[in-house]
Amino acid sequence: MSDTCNLQIRVDSTLRNEAQTVLAGMGMDVSTAVRIFLRQVVTDRSLPFRPSLDPFYNPANVAHLRKVLDDVRDGRGIEEHALIGEER
């Protein structure tokens, strides 16, 4: 049996819960995902992804998208129109 150790990290509870939900959908727990991540770091000798910020999700766009979604949910700014190819 291989020598094992415990690894403790601190993360925001919301992040942990959201990650647990996603990972459970993939059939694994957080510990398994962290082991996969660490194995890939060793294999690639780098991070297994390229950290970057998607400029689409800047605070101004997110605020606008939330407002538009609220408008849609409340029926504001919605115009009915026939879809292309739809018969009346």
Short mmCIF file of the C-alpha atoms (twelve columns), coordinates in Angstrom:
data_MODEL
# 
_entry.id   MODEL 
# 
loop_
_atom_site.group_PDB 
_atom_site.id 
_atom_site.type_symbol 
_atom_site.label_atom_id 
_atom_site.label_alt_id 
_atom_site.label_comp_id 
_atom_site.label_asym_id 
_atom_site.label_seq_id 
_atom_site.Cartn_x 
_atom_site.Cartn_y 
_atom_site.Cartn_z 
_atom_site.pdbx_PDB_model_num 
ATOM 1  C CA . MET A 1  0.000   0.000  0.000   1 
ATOM 2  C CA . SER A 2  1.350   3.433  -0.869  1 
ATOM 3  C CA . ASP A 3  2.194   6.044  1.716   1 
ATOM 4  C CA . THR A 4  -0.634  8.596  1.931   1 
ATOM 5  C CA . CYS A 5  -1.089  11.918 3.692   1 
ATOM 6  C CA . ASN A 6  -3.920  14.305 4.383   1 
ATOM 7  C CA . LEU A 7  -4.184  17.573 2.482   1 
ATOM 8  C CA . GLN A 8  -6.193  20.393 4.037   1 
ATOM 9  C CA . ILE A 9  -7.302  23.462 2.110   1 
ATOM 10 C CA . ARG A 10 -9.660  26.303 2.938   1 
ATOM 11 C CA . VAL A 11 -12.276 27.306 0.374   1 
ATOM 12 C CA . ASP A 12 -15.463 29.311 0.478   1 
ATOM 13 C CA . SER A 13 -18.363 27.039 1.455   1 
ATOM 14 C CA . THR A 14 -20.402 28.162 -1.561  1 
ATOM 15 C CA . LEU A 15 -17.563 27.199 -3.888  1 
ATOM 16 C CA . ARG A 16 -17.211 23.819 -2.171  1 
ATOM 17 C CA . ASN A 17 -20.951 23.126 -2.410  1 
ATOM 18 C CA . GLU A 18 -21.145 24.129 -6.071  1 
ATOM 19 C CA . ALA A 19 -18.078 22.027 -6.892  1 
ATOM 20 C CA . GLN A 20 -19.507 19.030 -5.005  1 
ATOM 21 C CA . THR A 21 -22.706 19.273 -7.044  1 
ATOM 22 C CA . VAL A 22 -20.858 19.420 -10.366 1 
ATOM 23 C CA . LEU A 23 -18.458 16.641 -9.426  1 
ATOM 24 C CA . ALA A 24 -21.255 14.394 -8.130  1 
ATOM 25 C CA . GLY A 25 -22.854 14.731 -11.566 1 
ATOM 26 C CA . MET A 26 -19.591 13.401 -12.974 1 
ATOM 27 C CA . GLY A 27 -19.572 10.504 -10.500 1 
ATOM 28 C CA . MET A 28 -16.751 11.701 -8.246  1 
ATOM 29 C CA . ASP A 29 -16.123 13.514 -5.018  1 
ATOM 30 C CA . VAL A 30 -13.893 16.520 -4.325  1 
ATOM 31 C CA . SER A 31 -11.026 14.351 -3.062  1 
ATOM 32 C CA . THR A 32 -10.971 12.376 -6.304  1 
ATOM 33 C CA . ALA A 33 -11.036 15.569 -8.369  1 
ATOM 34 C CA . VAL A 34 -8.124  17.017 -6.388  1 
ATOM 35 C CA . ARG A 35 -6.120  13.795 -6.850  1 
ATOM 36 C CA . ILE A 36 -6.795  13.933 -10.606 1 
ATOM 37 C CA . PHE A 37 -5.735  17.589 -10.671 1 
ATOM 38 C CA . LEU A 38 -2.485  16.883 -8.774  1 
ATOM 39 C CA . ARG A 39 -1.680  13.861 -10.943 1 
ATOM 40 C CA . GLN A 40 -2.124  15.995 -14.065 1 
ATOM 41 C CA . VAL A 41 0.114   18.752 -12.620 1 
ATOM 42 C CA . VAL A 42 2.852   16.165 -12.123 1 
ATOM 43 C CA . THR A 43 2.324   14.610 -15.573 1 
ATOM 44 C CA . ASP A 44 2.267   17.949 -17.433 1 
ATOM 45 C CA . ARG A 45 4.674   19.706 -15.073 1 
ATOM 46 C CA . SER A 46 2.291   22.660 -15.282 1 
ATOM 47 C CA . LEU A 47 -1.305  23.514 -14.569 1 
ATOM 48 C CA . PRO A 48 -3.663  21.330 -16.603 1 
ATOM 49 C CA . PHE A 49 -5.463  24.441 -17.856 1 
ATOM 50 C CA . ARG A 50 -4.559  27.971 -18.817 1 
ATOM 51 C CA . PRO A 51 -5.864  30.403 -16.193 1 
ATOM 52 C CA . SER A 52 -7.634  33.319 -17.808 1 
ATOM 53 C CA . LEU A 53 -10.530 35.662 -17.320 1 
ATOM 54 C CA . ASP A 54 -13.318 35.599 -19.858 1 
ATOM 55 C CA . PRO A 55 -13.953 39.295 -20.618 1 
ATOM 56 C CA . PHE A 56 -17.605 38.499 -21.342 1 
ATOM 57 C CA . TYR A 57 -18.216 37.964 -17.629 1 
ATOM 58 C CA . ASN A 58 -17.047 41.382 -16.492 1 
ATOM 59 C CA . PRO A 59 -19.194 43.066 -13.805 1 
ATOM 60 C CA . ALA A 60 -20.945 45.419 -16.266 1 
ATOM 61 C CA . ASN A 61 -22.019 42.566 -18.577 1 
ATOM 62 C CA . VAL A 62 -23.154 40.399 -15.667 1 
ATOM 63 C CA . ALA A 63 -25.265 43.266 -14.285 1 
ATOM 64 C CA . HIS A 64 -26.796 43.858 -17.724 1 
ATOM 65 C CA . LEU A 65 -27.559 40.158 -18.200 1 
ATOM 66 C CA . ARG A 66 -29.233 39.999 -14.783 1 
ATOM 67 C CA . LYS A 67 -31.412 43.007 -15.668 1 
ATOM 68 C CA . VAL A 68 -32.389 41.507 -19.028 1 
ATOM 69 C CA . LEU A 69 -33.217 38.197 -17.363 1 
ATOM 70 C CA . ASP A 70 -35.368 39.983 -14.771 1 
ATOM 71 C CA . ASP A 71 -37.145 41.843 -17.599 1 
ATOM 72 C CA . VAL A 72 -37.840 38.580 -19.427 1 
ATOM 73 C CA . ARG A 73 -39.101 36.894 -16.257 1 
ATOM 74 C CA . ASP A 74 -41.411 39.865 -15.588 1 
ATOM 75 C CA . GLY A 75 -42.585 40.078 -19.209 1 
ATOM 76 C CA . ARG A 76 -41.063 43.516 -19.852 1 
ATOM 77 C CA . GLY A 77 -39.628 44.365 -23.258 1 
ATOM 78 C CA . ILE A 78 -40.935 41.199 -24.906 1 
ATOM 79 C CA . GLU A 79 -42.446 41.484 -28.370 1 
ATOM 80 C CA . GLU A 80 -44.323 38.634 -29.969 1 
ATOM 81 C CA . HIS A 81 -43.281 37.781 -33.498 1 
ATOM 82 C CA . ALA A 82 -43.637 34.882 -35.869 1 
ATOM 83 C CA . LEU A 83 -40.671 32.603 -36.037 1 
ATOM 84 C CA . ILE A 84 -39.028 32.108 -39.412 1 
ATOM 85 C CA . GLY A 85 -40.906 29.399 -41.270 1 
ATOM 86 C CA . GLU A 86 -43.728 29.307 -38.739 1 
ATOM 87 C CA . GLU A 87 -47.141 28.920 -40.287 1 
ATOM 88 C CA . ARG A 88 -50.029 30.867 -38.852 1 
# 
